[in-house]
Amino acid sequence: MKTDKGTLFVFSGPSGTGKGTILGEYFKKYNDNKLRYSVSATTRSPRVGETDGINYYFVSQDKFKAMIDSDELLEWARFCDNYYGTPKKQIMDMLSDGIDVILEIETVGAMKIKAKIPEAVMIFVLPPSLSELKSRLTSRGTESADVIKKRTDEAVREIEQSVKYDYIIINDKIEEAVEDFRTIVNSQRLKTNNNKNTISEVLKK
Amino acid sequence: MKTDKGTLFVFSGPSGTGKGTILGEYFKKYNDNKLRYSVSATTRSPRVGETDGINYYFVSQDKFKAMIDSDELLEWARFCDNYYGTPKKQIMDMLSDGIDVILEIETVGAMKIKAKIPEAVMIFVLPPSLSELKSRLTSRGTESADVIKKRTDEAVREIEQSVKYDYIIINDKIEEAVEDFRTIVNSQRLKTNNNKNTISEVLKK
């Protein structure tokens, strides 16, 4: 049977909402082989514990600029003298193999992706409240009051973008947020557009 | 907190695919008070065990025609000298109260509903294969070969309409079909459009 195309999930939400935890717990609990991470490219140096090809593709500035010039990136941006970008080929290959792809990215990059791949499914993770998010950022204990204020302001700006997304997950209890994520992923697998070949098969048999 | 509007689910599939069983098992297992049946109106006589207002609203021909004239029906059709129709007010009232509504209906009526309520979520139940459907219809043992042939032809015509639906459930194993149904219902509850008030609340707190 011919495989239907995979779905690209774009996953955003302010710093401190637990996006990484939701995905980590989901993969641990459900061992979903039909869903894979998109790995970004960056020019920044690897941190301790980070592996090339898993956390990021670590590339030189020259290599990154060559990737931009040859249109190998779906989107890219520059933060603090470092470049970050989303390689196109790996995503397109997985999707055409029927694999779903999850791409964690901030809202500006997310909108660039949506413009290029309109059928991408956009998921936004919300904290239960702004005050809860602020207390989560504070309890990390690693940031100054200034940094926390800056992050909270940034969170408000990001949350205002959430109306442009398809789905909202409120990360109040992590187990429920994982189930919500699973519901969204599985619902896409039931979409008629992702089952055109299945319908033909039913009619053939 | 202001309630967001409910979702209308339109539920179709050929005779013998187990639509009623899926819904029955879903309500038994999950006791979902946020989802209610839409009750149709009909001019046919109640059968043994059927209750007015639960299985159907049983009305006279005159009453039914008056409902048509005063635009009280979202859609209606005539089969074998009897009229069947979908009352508008009960559905609209539940939706604006934030209640989700499920409406079981054949494909022609379903498309009329979609035309009037474009945000309706369309779900189609497929048998695992046509031969399986035929054997299910045969094993009921109550129908002649002629009737089974007619139903199978009708099933093919209905399945061809399934591409116009949003979601496909293949009823191979009933427990999986119930989970698929639940996934679709819950995913709608995570849609940004159904959570506009929630987003405002998060930003307010």
GROMACS .gro file of C-alpha atoms in nm:
model
  410
    1MET     CA    1   0.000   0.000   0.000
    2LYS     CA    2   0.128   0.347  -0.087
    3THR     CA    3   0.205   0.550   0.226
    4ASP     CA    4   0.026   0.878   0.283
    5LYS     CA    5   0.247   1.179   0.356
    6GLY     CA    6   0.351   1.260   0.712
    7THR     CA    7   0.246   1.572   0.903
    8LEU     CA    8   0.475   1.853   1.014
    9PHE     CA    9   0.398   1.969   1.368
   10VAL     CA   10   0.530   2.311   1.468
   11PHE     CA   11   0.568   2.340   1.844
   12SER     CA   12   0.600   2.677   2.017
   13GLY     CA   13   0.545   2.840   2.353
   14PRO     CA   14   0.727   3.079   2.585
   15SER     CA   15   1.042   2.975   2.769
   16GLY     CA   16   0.945   2.794   3.090
   17THR     CA   17   0.620   2.637   2.967
   18GLY     CA   18   0.776   2.292   2.951
   19LYS     CA   19   0.776   2.219   2.577
   20GLY     CA   20   1.082   1.995   2.606
   21THR     CA   21   0.936   1.807   2.904
   22ILE     CA   22   0.609   1.739   2.719
   23LEU     CA   23   0.794   1.593   2.419
   24GLY     CA   24   1.038   1.397   2.636
   25GLU     CA   25   0.757   1.239   2.842
   26TYR     CA   26   0.553   1.168   2.529
   27PHE     CA   27   0.834   0.974   2.362
   28LYS     CA   28   0.917   0.794   2.687
   29LYS     CA   29   0.556   0.687   2.743
   30TYR     CA   30   0.443   0.612   2.389
   31ASN     CA   31   0.759   0.518   2.201
   32ASP     CA   32   0.612   0.671   1.885
   33ASN     CA   33   0.833   0.569   1.591
   34LYS     CA   34   0.614   0.751   1.341
   35LEU     CA   35   0.709   1.088   1.491
   36ARG     CA   36   1.064   1.230   1.471
   37TYR     CA   37   1.235   1.550   1.576
   38SER     CA   38   1.354   1.800   1.320
   39VAL     CA   39   1.715   1.885   1.405
   40SER     CA   40   1.814   2.250   1.357
   41ALA     CA   41   2.146   2.380   1.228
   42THR     CA   42   2.346   2.635   1.426
   43THR     CA   43   2.680   2.811   1.418
   44ARG     CA   44   2.708   2.827   1.798
   45SER     CA   45   2.946   2.589   1.974
   46PRO     CA   46   2.813   2.266   2.124
   47ARG     CA   47   2.756   2.278   2.503
   48VAL     CA   48   2.867   1.997   2.732
   49GLY     CA   49   2.649   1.692   2.664
   50GLU     CA   50   2.525   1.809   2.324
   51THR     CA   51   2.579   1.582   2.026
   52ASP     CA   52   2.607   1.683   1.662
   53GLY     CA   53   2.308   1.556   1.463
   54ILE     CA   54   2.099   1.503   1.776
   55ASN     CA   55   2.071   1.836   1.955
   56TYR     CA   56   2.181   2.041   1.655
   57TYR     CA   57   2.381   2.018   1.340
   58PHE     CA   58   2.683   2.223   1.445
   59VAL     CA   59   2.823   2.401   1.138
   60SER     CA   60   3.068   2.680   1.062
   61GLN     CA   61   2.958   3.031   0.965
   62ASP     CA   62   3.078   2.965   0.609
   63LYS     CA   63   2.884   2.642   0.585
   64PHE     CA   64   2.571   2.812   0.726
   65LYS     CA   65   2.594   3.096   0.474
   66ALA     CA   66   2.638   2.841   0.196
   67MET     CA   67   2.320   2.666   0.317
   68ILE     CA   68   2.132   2.998   0.301
   69ASP     CA   69   2.264   3.069  -0.050
   70SER     CA   70   2.168   2.729  -0.184
   71ASP     CA   71   1.818   2.751  -0.031
   72GLU     CA   72   1.872   2.455   0.201
   73LEU     CA   73   1.690   2.617   0.494
   74LEU     CA   74   1.314   2.650   0.547
   75GLU     CA   75   1.385   2.948   0.772
   76TRP     CA   76   1.678   3.096   0.960
   77ALA     CA   77   1.750   3.371   1.210
   78ARG     CA   78   2.042   3.531   1.389
   79PHE     CA   79   2.055   3.561   1.769
   80CYS     CA   80   2.356   3.704   1.960
   81ASP     CA   81   2.598   3.659   1.669
   82ASN     CA   82   2.494   3.300   1.610
   83TYR     CA   83   2.285   3.164   1.326
   84TYR     CA   84   2.002   2.912   1.373
   85GLY     CA   85   1.809   2.749   1.091
   86THR     CA   86   1.579   2.464   0.988
   87PRO     CA   87   1.723   2.233   0.720
   88LYS     CA   88   1.463   2.163   0.453
   89LYS     CA   89   1.572   1.829   0.304
   90GLN     CA   90   1.558   1.612   0.620
   91ILE     CA   91   1.202   1.734   0.692
   92MET     CA   92   1.077   1.689   0.336
   93ASP     CA   93   1.232   1.340   0.313
   94MET     CA   94   1.068   1.223   0.637
   95LEU     CA   95   0.728   1.368   0.539
   96SER     CA   96   0.732   1.196   0.200
   97ASP     CA   97   0.826   0.869   0.374
   98GLY     CA   98   0.505   0.903   0.579
   99ILE     CA   99   0.692   1.004   0.896
  100ASP     CA  100   0.549   1.285   1.111
  101VAL     CA  101   0.798   1.553   1.212
  102ILE     CA  102   0.801   1.778   1.518
  103LEU     CA  103   0.982   2.110   1.501
  104GLU     CA  104   1.028   2.315   1.819
  105ILE     CA  105   1.068   2.681   1.728
  106GLU     CA  106   0.981   3.033   1.849
  107THR     CA  107   0.684   3.219   1.701
  108VAL     CA  108   0.864   3.427   1.434
  109GLY     CA  109   1.030   3.121   1.281
  110ALA     CA  110   0.706   2.927   1.319
  111MET     CA  111   0.519   3.174   1.102
  112LYS     CA  112   0.789   3.153   0.835
  113ILE     CA  113   0.747   2.773   0.834
  114LYS     CA  114   0.366   2.803   0.812
  115ALA     CA  115   0.405   3.037   0.511
  116LYS     CA  116   0.620   2.778   0.331
  117ILE     CA  117   0.432   2.465   0.444
  118PRO     CA  118   0.069   2.573   0.489
  119GLU     CA  119  -0.045   2.220   0.586
  120ALA     CA  120   0.185   2.229   0.893
  121VAL     CA  121  -0.008   2.178   1.217
  122MET     CA  122   0.069   2.456   1.463
  123ILE     CA  123   0.067   2.378   1.837
  124PHE     CA  124   0.118   2.638   2.109
  125VAL     CA  125   0.197   2.552   2.472
  126LEU     CA  126   0.053   2.793   2.727
  127PRO     CA  127   0.134   2.821   3.098
  128PRO     CA  128  -0.180   2.802   3.320
  129SER     CA  129  -0.127   3.174   3.393
  130LEU     CA  130   0.137   3.442   3.357
  131SER     CA  131   0.198   3.450   3.731
  132GLU     CA  132   0.256   3.073   3.728
  133LEU     CA  133   0.507   3.112   3.442
  134LYS     CA  134   0.684   3.390   3.633
  135SER     CA  135   0.710   3.172   3.943
  136ARG     CA  136   0.846   2.882   3.733
  137LEU     CA  137   1.114   3.109   3.586
  138THR     CA  138   1.197   3.243   3.935
  139SER     CA  139   1.218   2.899   4.098
  140ARG     CA  140   1.492   2.794   3.859
  141GLY     CA  141   1.693   3.033   4.078
  142THR     CA  142   1.950   3.089   3.806
  143GLU     CA  143   1.821   3.415   3.660
  144SER     CA  144   1.833   3.775   3.782
  145ALA     CA  145   1.512   3.978   3.836
  146ASP     CA  146   1.601   4.170   3.519
  147VAL     CA  147   1.623   3.855   3.308
  148ILE     CA  148   1.293   3.727   3.453
  149LYS     CA  149   1.118   4.056   3.372
  150LYS     CA  150   1.256   4.038   3.016
  151ARG     CA  151   1.142   3.677   2.975
  152THR     CA  152   0.794   3.754   3.110
  153ASP     CA  153   0.755   4.044   2.865
  154GLU     CA  154   0.873   3.817   2.586
  155ALA     CA  155   0.624   3.551   2.701
  156VAL     CA  156   0.336   3.798   2.673
  157ARG     CA  157   0.445   3.886   2.318
  158GLU     CA  158   0.463   3.516   2.229
  159ILE     CA  159   0.127   3.429   2.389
  160GLU     CA  160  -0.036   3.704   2.184
  161GLN     CA  161   0.081   3.510   1.877
  162SER     CA  162  -0.089   3.193   1.999
  163VAL     CA  163  -0.417   3.288   1.826
  164LYS     CA  164  -0.239   3.218   1.496
  165TYR     CA  165  -0.185   2.854   1.598
  166ASP     CA  166  -0.419   2.561   1.532
  167TYR     CA  167  -0.406   2.403   1.878
  168ILE     CA  168  -0.348   2.513   2.236
  169ILE     CA  169  -0.205   2.295   2.512
  170ILE     CA  170  -0.221   2.436   2.864
  171ASN     CA  171   0.064   2.285   3.062
  172ASP     CA  172  -0.089   2.282   3.408
  173LYS     CA  173  -0.042   1.911   3.490
  174ILE     CA  174   0.232   1.751   3.281
  175GLU     CA  175   0.048   1.416   3.236
  176GLU     CA  176  -0.255   1.597   3.094
  177ALA     CA  177  -0.038   1.808   2.865
  178VAL     CA  178   0.126   1.488   2.731
  179GLU     CA  179  -0.221   1.338   2.665
  180ASP     CA  180  -0.328   1.658   2.490
  181PHE     CA  181  -0.019   1.643   2.271
  182ARG     CA  182  -0.092   1.279   2.190
  183THR     CA  183  -0.455   1.366   2.106
  184ILE     CA  184  -0.340   1.629   1.857
  185VAL     CA  185  -0.081   1.401   1.692
  186ASN     CA  186  -0.322   1.107   1.666
  187SER     CA  187  -0.608   1.321   1.538
  188GLN     CA  188  -0.393   1.426   1.241
  189ARG     CA  189  -0.341   1.060   1.162
  190LEU     CA  190  -0.720   1.024   1.132
  191LYS     CA  191  -0.756   1.315   0.889
  192THR     CA  192  -0.907   1.218   0.554
  193ASN     CA  193  -0.626   1.403   0.373
  194ASN     CA  194  -0.374   1.175   0.542
  195ASN     CA  195  -0.572   0.861   0.451
  196LYS     CA  196  -0.650   0.898   0.082
  197ASN     CA  197  -0.468   0.573   0.005
  198THR     CA  198  -0.649   0.392   0.288
  199ILE     CA  199  -0.987   0.488   0.140
  200SER     CA  200  -0.884   0.354  -0.203
  201GLU     CA  201  -0.771   0.030  -0.038
  202VAL     CA  202  -1.107  -0.018   0.138
  203LEU     CA  203  -1.290   0.029  -0.191
  204LYS     CA  204  -1.056  -0.211  -0.373
  205LYS     CA  205  -1.085  -0.504  -0.130
  206MET     CA  206  -1.516   3.279   3.253
  207LYS     CA  207  -1.712   3.310   2.928
  208THR     CA  208  -1.762   2.970   2.764
  209ASP     CA  209  -1.633   2.909   2.414
  210LYS     CA  210  -1.885   2.769   2.165
  211GLY     CA  211  -1.934   2.393   2.129
  212THR     CA  212  -1.847   2.191   1.818
  213LEU     CA  213  -2.097   2.015   1.590
  214PHE     CA  214  -1.978   1.667   1.490
  215VAL     CA  215  -2.143   1.513   1.185
  216PHE     CA  216  -2.114   1.134   1.191
  217SER     CA  217  -2.170   0.922   0.878
  218GLY     CA  218  -2.083   0.584   0.735
  219PRO     CA  219  -2.256   0.302   0.549
  220SER     CA  220  -2.513   0.084   0.721
  221GLY     CA  221  -2.332  -0.198   0.905
  222THR     CA  222  -2.012  -0.007   0.993
  223GLY     CA  223  -2.111   0.018   1.359
  224LYS     CA  224  -2.165   0.392   1.403
  225GLY     CA  225  -2.420   0.337   1.679
  226THR     CA  226  -2.195   0.089   1.860
  227ILE     CA  227  -1.901   0.331   1.855
  228LEU     CA  228  -2.110   0.610   2.008
  229GLY     CA  229  -2.275   0.378   2.260
  230GLU     CA  230  -1.941   0.240   2.380
  231TYR     CA  231  -1.788   0.588   2.391
  232PHE     CA  232  -2.058   0.726   2.619
  233LYS     CA  233  -2.052   0.413   2.836
  234LYS     CA  234  -1.674   0.427   2.879
  235TYR     CA  235  -1.615   0.801   2.907
  236ASN     CA  236  -1.942   0.943   3.041
  237ASP     CA  237  -1.880   1.261   2.841
  238ASN     CA  238  -2.131   1.524   2.959
  239LYS     CA  239  -1.992   1.787   2.723
  240LEU     CA  240  -2.114   1.588   2.418
  241ARG     CA  241  -2.485   1.534   2.341
  242TYR     CA  242  -2.683   1.369   2.065
  243SER     CA  243  -2.885   1.574   1.822
  244VAL     CA  244  -3.235   1.420   1.810
  245SER     CA  245  -3.399   1.412   1.466
  246ALA     CA  246  -3.764   1.472   1.389
  247THR     CA  247  -3.963   1.217   1.187
  248THR     CA  248  -4.318   1.150   1.073
  249ARG     CA  249  -4.277   0.772   1.093
  250SER     CA  250  -4.439   0.583   1.382
  251PRO     CA  251  -4.230   0.493   1.686
  252ARG     CA  252  -4.109   0.131   1.693
  253VAL     CA  253  -4.127  -0.083   2.005
  254GLY     CA  254  -3.879   0.051   2.260
  255GLU     CA  255  -3.842   0.394   2.097
  256THR     CA  256  -3.911   0.702   2.309
  257ASP     CA  257  -4.020   1.044   2.184
  258GLY     CA  258  -3.746   1.302   2.243
  259ILE     CA  259  -3.476   1.036   2.281
  260ASN     CA  260  -3.472   0.826   1.963
  261TYR     CA  261  -3.665   1.082   1.758
  262TYR     CA  262  -3.914   1.360   1.793
  263PHE     CA  263  -4.221   1.185   1.653
  264VAL     CA  264  -4.439   1.444   1.482
  265SER     CA  265  -4.737   1.449   1.244
  266GLN     CA  266  -4.704   1.526   0.873
  267ASP     CA  267  -4.876   1.862   0.932
  268LYS     CA  268  -4.640   1.952   1.214
  269PHE     CA  269  -4.337   1.848   1.003
  270LYS     CA  270  -4.452   2.063   0.709
  271ALA     CA  271  -4.504   2.355   0.946
  272MET     CA  272  -4.145   2.306   1.071
  273ILE     CA  273  -4.019   2.320   0.709
  274ASP     CA  274  -4.222   2.635   0.636
  275SER     CA  275  -4.099   2.817   0.945
  276ASP     CA  276  -3.735   2.724   0.872
  277GLU     CA  277  -3.696   2.518   1.189
  278LEU     CA  278  -3.493   2.242   1.019
  279LEU     CA  279  -3.125   2.251   0.923
  280GLU     CA  280  -3.200   1.986   0.659
  281TRP     CA  281  -3.474   1.737   0.582
  282ALA     CA  282  -3.544   1.451   0.343
  283ARG     CA  283  -3.820   1.210   0.252
  284PHE     CA  284  -3.768   0.831   0.253
  285CYS     CA  285  -4.048   0.578   0.180
  286ASP     CA  286  -4.329   0.827   0.245
  287ASN     CA  287  -4.179   0.941   0.574
  288TYR     CA  288  -4.006   1.269   0.651
  289TYR     CA  289  -3.685   1.297   0.852
  290GLY     CA  290  -3.525   1.624   0.957
  291THR     CA  291  -3.273   1.792   1.187
  292PRO     CA  292  -3.421   2.055   1.419
  293LYS     CA  293  -3.207   2.368   1.422
  294LYS     CA  294  -3.285   2.531   1.757
  295GLN     CA  295  -3.179   2.247   1.990
  296ILE     CA  296  -2.840   2.222   1.813
  297MET     CA  297  -2.777   2.596   1.809
  298ASP     CA  298  -2.875   2.630   2.177
  299MET     CA  299  -2.638   2.351   2.286
  300LEU     CA  300  -2.350   2.490   2.078
  301SER     CA  301  -2.387   2.839   2.222
  302ASP     CA  302  -2.394   2.688   2.572
  303GLY     CA  303  -2.050   2.536   2.497
  304ILE     CA  304  -2.191   2.183   2.454
  305ASP     CA  305  -2.058   1.966   2.169
  306VAL     CA  306  -2.325   1.798   1.958
  307ILE     CA  307  -2.310   1.473   1.759
  308LEU     CA  308  -2.542   1.426   1.465
  309GLU     CA  309  -2.563   1.084   1.297
  310ILE     CA  310  -2.678   1.129   0.938
  311GLU     CA  311  -2.629   0.988   0.585
  312THR     CA  312  -2.398   1.163   0.339
  313VAL     CA  313  -2.654   1.374   0.149
  314GLY     CA  314  -2.794   1.527   0.468
  315ALA     CA  315  -2.441   1.563   0.603
  316MET     CA  316  -2.339   1.782   0.309
  317LYS     CA  317  -2.645   2.003   0.359
  318ILE     CA  318  -2.542   2.051   0.724
  319LYS     CA  319  -2.183   2.133   0.624
  320ALA     CA  320  -2.312   2.396   0.381
  321LYS     CA  321  -2.513   2.565   0.659
  322ILE     CA  322  -2.258   2.518   0.941
  323PRO     CA  323  -1.913   2.522   0.774
  324GLU     CA  324  -1.729   2.483   1.108
  325ALA     CA  325  -1.898   2.142   1.162
  326VAL     CA  326  -1.644   1.862   1.201
  327MET     CA  327  -1.720   1.577   0.960
  328ILE     CA  328  -1.638   1.220   1.065
  329PHE     CA  329  -1.681   0.916   0.838
  330VAL     CA  330  -1.677   0.557   0.965
  331LEU     CA  331  -1.531   0.304   0.721
  332PRO     CA  332  -1.546  -0.074   0.735
  333PRO     CA  333  -1.198  -0.239   0.715
  334SER     CA  334  -1.296  -0.358   0.365
  335LEU     CA  335  -1.603  -0.393   0.145
  336SER     CA  336  -1.597  -0.772   0.177
  337GLU     CA  337  -1.593  -0.739   0.557
  338LEU     CA  338  -1.893  -0.504   0.541
  339LYS     CA  339  -2.077  -0.749   0.315
  340SER     CA  340  -2.010  -1.033   0.555
  341ARG     CA  341  -2.133  -0.821   0.848
  342LEU     CA  342  -2.455  -0.744   0.662
  343THR     CA  343  -2.494  -1.113   0.570
  344SER     CA  344  -2.430  -1.241   0.924
  345ARG     CA  345  -2.723  -1.040   1.060
  346GLY     CA  346  -2.916  -1.313   0.877
  347THR     CA  347  -3.223  -1.095   0.847
  348GLU     CA  348  -3.178  -0.966   0.493
  349SER     CA  349  -3.224  -1.127   0.152
  350ALA     CA  350  -2.936  -1.147  -0.101
  351ASP     CA  351  -3.110  -0.872  -0.297
  352VAL     CA  352  -3.120  -0.635  -0.001
  353ILE     CA  353  -2.754  -0.710   0.078
  354LYS     CA  354  -2.652  -0.634  -0.281
  355LYS     CA  355  -2.847  -0.305  -0.266
  356ARG     CA  356  -2.686  -0.210   0.065
  357THR     CA  357  -2.336  -0.293  -0.062
  358ASP     CA  358  -2.388  -0.077  -0.372
  359GLU     CA  359  -2.517   0.201  -0.149
  360ALA     CA  360  -2.212   0.156   0.077
  361VAL     CA  361  -1.977   0.207  -0.219
  362ARG     CA  362  -2.161   0.527  -0.313
  363GLU     CA  363  -2.136   0.650   0.048
  364ILE     CA  364  -1.767   0.557   0.084
  365GLU     CA  365  -1.691   0.758  -0.229
  366GLN     CA  366  -1.829   1.060  -0.040
  367SER     CA  367  -1.590   1.000   0.249
  368VAL     CA  368  -1.319   1.215   0.086
  369LYS     CA  369  -1.539   1.518   0.161
  370TYR     CA  370  -1.514   1.445   0.534
  371ASP     CA  371  -1.252   1.579   0.776
  372TYR     CA  372  -1.176   1.254   0.959
  373ILE     CA  373  -1.186   0.883   0.888
  374ILE     CA  374  -1.238   0.611   1.148
  375ILE     CA  375  -1.181   0.253   1.033
  376ASN     CA  376  -1.399   0.029   1.248
  377ASP     CA  377  -1.188  -0.286   1.250
  378LYS     CA  378  -1.157  -0.336   1.628
  379ILE     CA  379  -1.435  -0.159   1.818
  380GLU     CA  380  -1.212  -0.049   2.112
  381GLU     CA  381  -0.973   0.122   1.868
  382ALA     CA  382  -1.258   0.288   1.683
  383VAL     CA  383  -1.389   0.425   2.016
  384GLU     CA  384  -1.040   0.564   2.096
  385ASP     CA  385  -1.021   0.720   1.750
  386PHE     CA  386  -1.357   0.884   1.804
  387ARG     CA  387  -1.242   1.015   2.141
  388THR     CA  388  -0.920   1.148   1.985
  389ILE     CA  389  -1.119   1.346   1.728
  390VAL     CA  390  -1.362   1.488   1.986
  391ASN     CA  391  -1.085   1.585   2.228
  392SER     CA  392  -0.865   1.736   1.957
  393GLN     CA  393  -1.143   1.980   1.872
  394ARG     CA  394  -1.148   2.087   2.235
  395LEU     CA  395  -0.780   2.183   2.199
  396LYS     CA  396  -0.837   2.397   1.888
  397THR     CA  397  -0.733   2.760   1.932
  398ASN     CA  398  -1.067   2.873   1.789
  399ASN     CA  399  -1.246   2.690   2.071
  400ASN     CA  400  -1.018   2.843   2.335
  401LYS     CA  401  -1.014   3.216   2.260
  402ASN     CA  402  -1.151   3.294   2.606
  403THR     CA  403  -0.895   3.065   2.770
  404ILE     CA  404  -0.608   3.255   2.605
  405SER     CA  405  -0.747   3.588   2.729
  406GLU     CA  406  -0.775   3.442   3.080
  407VAL     CA  407  -0.409   3.329   3.080
  408LEU     CA  408  -0.298   3.677   2.976
  409LYS     CA  409  -0.518   3.843   3.241
  410LYS     CA  410  -0.396   3.641   3.540
   0.00000   0.00000   0.00000
